Every structure is written in structure tokens, then in C-alpha cells.
Amino acid sequence: MRALARFVTKRYKAVIVAWLAFFLIMAVFAIRLPSMLEGDGFRVDGEHSDVMDIVSDSFGMPAETMFLVFDQTSDEQIQTVLDAVGELGVTSDIVSPLDHPEQADTASKVSYALLHFDGDVESMSGVVSDIRKTIGNEPGITLTGASAISKDINTASQRDLMTAEAIGLPIAIIVLLFAFGTVVASFVPLIIGVVTVVSAFGILTILGGRFDLSIFVMNIIPMLGLALSIDFALLFISRYREERRTENIADSVTTTIRTAGRSVIFSAFCVFIGLGAMLLIRVDIFQNIAVGGMIVVGMAVLSSITLLPSVLLALGEKIDKWQLIKPKSTGEDGWRKFANQVIKRPILITIAALVLLGIALIPVKNMELTIPQIDSLPKSYDTRAAYELMEDTFGLGDQSSVYIIAEREGGWTDEDGLASMKSLEETLREDPLVDEVTTLFTASGIASPEEWTQANLVPEMKTQLEPVQEAFVQNEKLMVPVTLAADGTSDEAQDWVRNWAEKETEWNLLIGGQPKFNQEIFDEIWDKIGLVLAVILISTFFILMFAFRSVIIPLKAIVMNVIGLSATFGILVYIFQYGHFGIPAGTIALIIPVIVFSLVFGLSMDYEVFLISRMQEEYAKSFNNDKATVEGLATTSKVITSAALIMIVLTGAFAFTDVLPVKQIGVGIAIAVAIDATVIRLLLVPSLMKLFGKWNWWLPFGKGLYRSGNRHLEDK
């Protein structure tokens, strides 16, 4: 850190110029990022993906299907619209409700058309725009389906980002004004935050061609980048202004880089661990957030320890220009009195804090996790309304489709193969959850393998049956569509595909479809969550042990964080699942526990590092644990409280947005930070520091402050 401090103080003008050039270049790339975001990120390379590729490539099934939903629309209007869509040349097939009565409900005058697409379409987002332009503003006619929903979520996400920034940034400025008292000092962290986020977006755009980017990246990365950058800058500037009381500008910057800069790096390592651990879960959304998050955290650290000190050197005395609030000369006295009161009653305060967290934790036992579907969109979107109208009218939500690919050496069209096919059909029909099984027998109306063989001896019949055979049999592969009497998101449907995938049969079975997709997502998360937690907890322990030369402090930090996050999840269940504060009762998005835990566990360690680092400095001077606790809390509480408030404001602002998973993530982070900065950091930490005394600094090996403190007492 000394070398970095020397470099920055000597070449701060060059650093600013280099950052400005880098920022402008990245801004050019960042503008393109929204157009690269497609899909919600819920994709995993597995059996489902393989089966759907086989179904599309070998059996001619559409790569994607969207729906045109008609409500109170005449047959003439339906035909006109379908003809216009067909003329676009983007669909491989259109299945009209005029030709298929099962797609029309005469009582409600609701119907739907199926728009099939092959795998050659370059951009489904562009296709959605073209079809919507063709439809125009015709009332009662709506395009819906996966790609249309994804496009609307992308649009809503961008709008949500602007809404959150419009709410969060002005309040953050007010908090910074109260923290620093001057306009210039208050705006510097915002500048650093904007540079960090735009630069991260630019890098992500450059890397985006190598992997699919989730539309949720547009919200989560700025949320994390702005909050973290401003937090780091707040810590850095506060320490810099403290050093300016006794040192000149250059020396103050040098000292701040060596002290606050060190804390920033250790804090970033903790955040990196949480983000990096998500890479272990092979689901696109976790990969996206992990990579994007690591980029924005890296940029936040780099800008905080290079650009920020350079800006401070360039501003010089102007950092205190346009003072609006005069700082109190004894501003730390209130916090010092508070800290003294806390350590006077450590047992009582510890018990009270744990009881409070325990009450908040109770609803966790009822947490219901689901993969976000159409409910990610607000009800105001026609895409969601049309999809739900179609589901309710035709009961589509009560069933789900599964595609089974069975392989048999020697094929399926000989006598033994046909008998085996019939046996598979009958075995599936015997399953109580199976509503319908489609094979070449059911499709042709031929009841038995023997009748099929006989029919194929007649040339005219063979010609008629060849297309049916090709639809279900390709070489050694057999496709069997199965309809389950359960929603694809239900536990019953997921258990069914899991059991059939693991079942030992005479057939080599591969399974795809929505139930299999959901099952793979759930299983991938549950199978890896233990490893993710182990990586986060163990790595954090060793980093904090190295940082503070202590075993007790890292253990306390980890236990308190786990308790605080568990309480957060309980409150989330109370708000979103039980339905409170004007939010309708629903479920918690499957990604929320993983993302909130991984992000907040690292973010909350920021405050632990800020606070304990200062206590460590004080203890190294006096070897008085009580004094170190009080002084550490007194000198950092204002900064921690301001930083936490900014984090709460910037993430909590997403509570006023529309996309449900993003709303839950923003609210979850805000609640977790609020708990951490108040109950944990201001009550539990000082209480436990008092209770453990000098054992806080115990290290069983090497030279630690515990041994130094003992020697200090012996010398006295």
C-alpha cells in the first residue's frame, strides 16, 4: 500500500486523465448493454436442454412457441391478423383457433393462436417487436409467451433502474451532505460510483458476447456498484478528513490509502468470496450476477484507491467548499457515550438483541421458493394479463408437458421395437400422475404392434403412416410426449420427472419439458448450496483471521451474520409471502436466498472490517479492550451509519419498482443491511467485545495482539 500511495500522490493528474479516457471508452460500450440482455437467466446445461435440442432438431418440433391471444375478437379480425403475421416470414408455422376449435372458447369469446419458430431466428426480441408492430394497437389482441415476456421484463427492468435511481440518489446526496457538511465532498462519492458502474457495464458488454446475459443484470449490478462505491468513498473521505487535522494533503492521502485503503481491499475480498461462490451454481443467472458483481466490485476497489485519492489531491482545500452544515467539534462524544452505555450491560443487551432477531427469524420455517414465471411482470402489462387469461380460460396451468426420448439399439420399427414401444406407453399410462401419452399408436389410431405391422404391408397405408412414424421415430430415438395432471412448477411434477430419470428400466430414457427444467434448477441449487455456504464461511473466516490476527473475532462475525441474514429472510417471508405493506401474498423467488446471502454476507463484512480495524488500531496502542471497543465504535459509527443508510436507500429504492425478483432482492439487501448496521454492529458487536475481553485478540499461533497485550501488562 505504501508503493501505491507514493505512485498516486506523485502522478495523480495522470491517474485522473487515464480514468477519464477509460470511462469515456467504456461508456460507448455500456450504451449497447441493454440490447444484449435476453432471458431471465434461469437456464442450466442439463438433460432438459439436450432433450429439447433433440426434439427440435430431429423431430421437427418448434424451437419456441408464442401465443396470440384474442379476446372478444371476430373471426375476420383473427384471420386478418394471422395473415399479416404470416407475411412477416418469421414463423415456421401458425396454428389458428379457426382451424382448431380446442383453442377457442365460445362462451367467453377468448381464443389463442400458436406461433411456432425454428432455431434459425437470430433475435427473438426483434421478432417480438416486428409482430407487435404488425398487430398495432388492436384492442383484445395480445402477443405473449416466453420471448414477449422476456422483452417486457427487460423494458420494465430498465424503467425500474431509472425509478430506483430517481428515488435513491437524491436521498443518498442528502445523507452525504449530513455526513460531510459540504457540497463538493458530498458529490465526490457519487462521481466515483457513476464511473464504477459505467466502467463495469462497458466491460460486461465486451465480455457479453461469450455468454448469455440475464436481464436482471441491468438492476443488480448498478444496485451493488453504486452502493459499494459510495460506501468505500465515504469511508475513505471520512478517514482523509480526520487525517487532515494533523497532516498536510499529500501525507493525509498517503495515510488514508494505507489505512482506509487496506480496509477497502479486505472488504472487497469478502464481497468477492460471496460472489465467487455463486459461480459454483451452474445456473446462468448466478453466473451472470457473479461475473458482473465481481467486475463492478473490482472497479469499485480500483476507483476507490486510485481515482478517489487522485481527485482529493486535485481538489485540495476545495473539498470543503460550499459548506452547508457545520460539523460539530465533538461529534464523536454522542457515540462514545452510547458505546459506554452498551458495554456497561453487555449480557442484557446481547440477550435482547438475540431475542429480537429470533422473533424476526420465525417465519423462515414457512418459506416457499419458486422459480419466477409470468408473475415477475406487474399485472399492468398486457403480456401477463393475456397469458393468465389464456391459462384460466383453457385450464393450461393445471397440466404440464413432458418429452421423453427413449433410445433402443436396433431402432423401434421392427417387431421387438414396436412391442417395446407399446410396453413403454402402457407403463407410462399406469402412472397415476400421467394424464395422456402420445405415441405413433395413439396418433394413428392403431391399437397394437401387430396391427401396425399389418397396416404397413399395404402400400397405401404405409404411405399414410410414414409421416406419423417420422414424427415419433428417428433412427434409434423415440419421442413420447406425456401430459401430466400437475402444474409444471409443482413439487408433484418435479418429483415425477426426477423419479423417472432415476428409475431403472429397459429403456434409456432422457426427459425434457417444463417440469424437468424446474427440477434441474431446484436440484442444481440444493445440491450446491452447502458447498457455496462452506466456501463463503470458511474463506471469510481465514481472511478476517489474517486481517485481525484473531480467531474469536471472525467466528463472532460469521455467527452474527448468519443470524442476521436468517432474520432478514424471515422478514421477507412476512412481507412478500404472507402479504403485508400493500404487497399481495405470493412466494419468494428461488434466487433470493442465494443472492441476498452471497451479496450481503460480503457487504456486511464491510462494516465489520471498518469497525474492527479501528478497534484493532486502538487496542494496539493501549492494549485496553474496553477502551478500544469504545473508541472504535465512537470513531466509526457515524461513517458506518451513513454508509449503511446510503446502502439501504440505494437498494431499498427498488421496493418501488415493478419486477418482483428485483423488488425482493432490493428489499432483502436493505433489510439485511439495516439489521447489520443497527442490531448487530451497534449492539451485539460491542457487547460481545466486552464479554470476551482480551480473548478477542487471541491467536493460537504466531504473534497476535493477545500475546502483545499480556507482555504489555507484565512490563507494567
XYZ file of C-alpha atoms in Angstrom, residues 362-669:
308
model
C -39.677 -17.347 12.982
C -41.395 -17.047 9.534
C -38.376 -18.643 7.789
C -39.793 -22.104 8.500
C -42.694 -21.363 6.123
C -40.599 -20.015 3.250
C -41.942 -21.162 -0.128
C -39.489 -20.852 -3.012
C -40.490 -20.846 -6.681
C -38.838 -20.093 -9.999
C -40.083 -16.674 -11.186
C -42.523 -17.063 -14.047
C -45.046 -14.673 -15.537
C -45.551 -13.167 -12.063
C -42.181 -11.393 -12.433
C -44.075 -8.849 -14.522
C -46.521 -6.424 -12.921
C -50.208 -7.079 -13.640
C -50.421 -3.843 -15.613
C -48.568 -5.448 -18.540
C -50.832 -6.840 -21.291
C -48.372 -9.707 -21.786
C -49.089 -11.047 -18.301
C -52.831 -10.330 -18.428
C -53.215 -12.160 -21.755
C -51.183 -15.158 -20.609
C -53.183 -15.509 -17.397
C -56.455 -15.086 -19.335
C -55.413 -17.913 -21.655
C -54.375 -20.134 -18.729
C -57.577 -19.514 -16.780
C -59.894 -19.944 -19.765
C -58.372 -23.170 -21.064
C -57.034 -24.627 -17.806
C -53.485 -24.747 -19.144
C -51.996 -24.189 -15.692
C -53.468 -27.468 -14.422
C -51.300 -29.581 -16.712
C -47.732 -29.749 -17.956
C -45.971 -31.375 -20.882
C -43.004 -33.710 -20.675
C -40.990 -35.009 -23.606
C -39.359 -38.404 -23.242
C -36.624 -39.515 -25.589
C -36.074 -43.287 -25.484
C -33.132 -44.904 -27.247
C -33.024 -48.516 -28.353
C -30.235 -50.279 -30.135
C -31.541 -51.512 -33.458
C -34.335 -48.946 -33.677
C -38.051 -49.081 -32.941
C -39.755 -50.169 -36.172
C -39.084 -53.894 -36.049
C -41.378 -56.310 -34.224
C -39.464 -56.198 -30.933
C -39.109 -52.430 -31.109
C -42.833 -51.892 -31.618
C -43.599 -54.237 -28.719
C -41.146 -52.341 -26.529
C -42.743 -49.029 -27.576
C -46.202 -50.314 -26.612
C -44.837 -51.564 -23.309
C -43.379 -48.107 -22.560
C -46.705 -46.468 -23.425
C -48.623 -48.819 -21.121
C -46.111 -48.379 -18.301
C -46.485 -44.608 -18.509
C -50.285 -44.811 -18.583
C -50.258 -46.809 -15.347
C -48.654 -43.875 -13.532
C -51.386 -42.019 -11.579
C -49.984 -38.559 -12.430
C -49.997 -39.209 -16.200
C -52.997 -37.704 -17.949
C -52.106 -38.514 -21.543
C -49.421 -40.380 -23.506
C -48.934 -39.798 -27.243
C -47.200 -42.386 -29.420
C -47.481 -43.412 -33.039
C -50.199 -45.853 -31.917
C -52.413 -43.136 -30.408
C -51.658 -40.707 -33.232
C -52.577 -43.246 -35.945
C -55.486 -44.854 -34.130
C -53.830 -48.281 -34.409
C -54.135 -50.230 -31.180
C -51.325 -52.795 -31.258
C -47.894 -53.507 -32.743
C -49.358 -56.404 -34.726
C -51.971 -54.154 -36.353
C -49.251 -51.591 -37.154
C -47.167 -54.259 -38.854
C -50.156 -55.486 -40.834
C -51.115 -51.965 -41.906
C -47.597 -51.329 -43.206
C -47.901 -54.328 -45.532
C -50.476 -52.378 -47.502
C -48.647 -49.819 -49.741
C -51.355 -47.151 -49.456
C -51.497 -47.461 -45.666
C -47.704 -47.451 -45.398
C -47.562 -44.159 -47.309
C -50.110 -42.630 -44.934
C -48.332 -43.947 -41.830
C -44.794 -42.840 -42.785
C -45.292 -39.192 -41.656
C -46.699 -40.450 -38.347
C -43.701 -42.722 -37.851
C -41.254 -39.956 -38.682
C -42.941 -37.678 -36.143
C -42.178 -40.142 -33.341
C -39.249 -42.288 -34.500
C -35.887 -41.166 -35.855
C -33.327 -43.962 -36.195
C -32.763 -45.296 -32.658
C -34.606 -42.433 -30.953
C -38.255 -42.469 -29.939
C -40.101 -39.326 -28.808
C -43.013 -39.765 -26.400
C -44.925 -36.609 -25.388
C -46.550 -37.034 -21.963
C -49.120 -34.770 -20.325
C -49.024 -34.683 -16.534
C -52.041 -33.792 -14.405
C -49.966 -31.268 -12.439
C -48.596 -27.799 -12.974
C -45.017 -27.775 -14.244
C -43.890 -25.747 -11.224
C -45.433 -28.133 -8.689
C -43.486 -30.486 -6.443
C -45.508 -33.420 -7.818
C -44.400 -32.762 -11.398
C -40.777 -32.263 -10.350
C -40.794 -35.449 -8.284
C -42.264 -37.326 -11.247
C -39.506 -36.369 -13.700
C -36.841 -36.901 -11.039
C -38.117 -40.397 -10.256
C -38.447 -41.404 -13.901
C -34.961 -40.081 -14.663
C -33.534 -42.227 -11.866
C -35.747 -45.278 -12.499
C -34.064 -48.373 -13.892
C -35.943 -49.542 -16.986
C -35.209 -51.490 -20.144
C -35.219 -48.170 -21.999
C -32.545 -45.489 -21.965
C -34.743 -42.506 -21.124
C -33.998 -38.808 -21.390
C -36.606 -36.328 -20.134
C -37.331 -32.713 -21.027
C -40.141 -30.206 -20.568
C -41.056 -27.559 -18.018
C -41.199 -29.943 -15.008
C -37.719 -31.234 -15.870
C -36.448 -27.684 -16.356
C -37.749 -26.671 -12.917
C -36.430 -29.845 -11.300
C -32.927 -29.290 -12.700
C -32.861 -25.684 -11.487
C -34.015 -26.650 -7.985
C -31.650 -29.640 -7.760
C -28.662 -27.677 -9.010
C -29.194 -25.071 -6.307
C -29.897 -27.511 -3.464
C -27.002 -29.773 -4.465
C -24.534 -26.858 -4.477
C -25.849 -24.644 -1.688
C -23.903 -26.491 1.009
C -20.656 -26.065 -0.931
C -21.432 -22.381 -1.587
C -22.021 -21.739 2.111
C -18.871 -23.661 3.074
C -16.737 -21.636 0.644
C -18.179 -18.322 1.880
C -17.926 -19.107 5.593
C -14.507 -20.793 5.587
C -12.882 -18.267 3.243
C -14.310 -15.324 5.180
C -13.038 -16.814 8.425
C -9.464 -17.078 7.168
C -9.472 -13.625 5.556
C -10.714 -11.993 8.753
C -8.346 -14.066 10.857
C -5.454 -12.845 8.715
C -6.738 -9.258 8.817
C -7.300 -9.070 12.580
C -4.842 -11.695 13.873
C -7.666 -13.280 15.833
C -9.772 -16.460 15.911
C -12.647 -15.212 18.061
C -13.487 -12.102 16.011
C -14.013 -13.976 12.702
C -16.124 -16.635 14.436
C -18.321 -13.989 16.057
C -18.665 -12.107 12.783
C -19.757 -15.208 10.883
C -22.263 -16.355 13.506
C -23.774 -12.871 13.813
C -24.035 -12.519 10.046
C -25.786 -15.875 9.679
C -28.283 -14.958 12.414
C -28.880 -11.512 10.911
C -29.430 -12.909 7.409
C -31.787 -15.595 8.720
C -33.820 -12.844 10.386
C -33.833 -10.999 7.044
C -35.332 -13.991 5.276
C -37.985 -14.225 7.986
C -38.983 -10.606 7.377
C -39.044 -11.203 3.599
C -41.449 -14.098 4.126
C -43.607 -11.867 6.324
C -43.736 -9.132 3.667
C -43.886 -10.988 0.352
C -45.256 -14.416 1.211
C -47.736 -13.506 3.916
C -48.649 -10.294 2.083
C -48.093 -7.127 4.126
C -47.428 -3.413 3.497
C -49.666 -3.391 0.427
C -47.904 -6.309 -1.274
C -50.153 -9.232 -2.336
C -49.348 -12.629 -0.816
C -47.158 -14.752 -3.062
C -43.924 -16.694 -2.955
C -40.212 -15.936 -2.657
C -38.164 -16.163 -5.848
C -35.837 -19.158 -5.716
C -32.792 -16.980 -6.344
C -33.409 -14.630 -3.411
C -31.838 -16.605 -0.512
C -28.707 -17.401 -2.530
C -28.196 -13.919 -3.980
C -29.055 -11.991 -0.825
C -26.906 -14.256 1.352
C -23.943 -14.185 -1.050
C -24.087 -10.410 -1.570
C -24.986 -9.258 1.916
C -22.617 -11.605 3.718
C -19.780 -9.826 1.953
C -21.326 -6.360 2.124
C -21.993 -6.582 5.850
C -18.375 -7.568 6.382
C -17.551 -4.052 5.147
C -18.896 -2.657 8.379
C -17.217 -5.400 10.406
C -13.878 -4.586 8.786
C -14.365 -0.801 9.196
C -15.323 -1.149 12.859
C -12.918 -3.882 13.996
C -9.986 -2.349 12.087
C -10.357 0.794 14.136
C -10.730 -1.189 17.364
C -7.590 -3.102 16.394
C -5.682 0.150 15.886
C -6.769 1.405 19.300
C -6.012 -1.904 21.037
C -2.523 -1.990 19.513
C -1.866 1.393 21.169
C -3.341 0.842 24.626
C -3.948 -2.920 24.985
C -7.153 -1.931 26.761
C -10.050 -3.894 25.223
C -12.810 -1.703 26.710
C -11.138 1.491 25.546
C -10.519 0.020 22.085
C -14.173 -1.026 21.825
C -15.490 2.384 22.850
C -13.058 4.358 20.678
C -13.578 2.087 17.678
C -17.339 2.438 17.926
C -17.192 6.187 18.592
C -14.909 6.978 15.651
C -16.599 4.731 13.054
C -20.287 4.765 14.000
C -21.098 7.931 12.079
C -19.395 6.580 8.971
C -20.947 3.122 9.306
C -24.407 4.556 9.936
C -24.116 6.912 6.954
C -22.746 4.142 4.727
C -25.494 1.757 5.809
C -28.160 4.404 5.271
C -26.886 5.010 1.739
C -26.851 1.262 1.059
C -30.400 0.969 2.420
C -31.592 3.917 0.329
C -29.997 2.764 -2.932
C -31.136 -0.849 -2.617
C -34.404 -0.197 -0.798
C -35.463 2.174 -3.586
C -36.100 -0.970 -5.654
C -39.074 -1.637 -3.355
C -40.899 0.921 -5.527
C -40.161 -0.970 -8.766
C -42.323 -3.477 -10.639
C -40.218 -6.570 -11.460
C -40.853 -8.859 -8.483
C -37.475 -10.667 -8.144
C -35.612 -7.346 -8.327
C -38.011 -5.837 -5.773
C -37.370 -8.790 -3.424
C -33.588 -8.554 -3.863
C -33.558 -4.793 -3.208
C -35.788 -5.060 -0.145
C -33.838 -8.096 1.120
C -30.484 -6.304 0.905
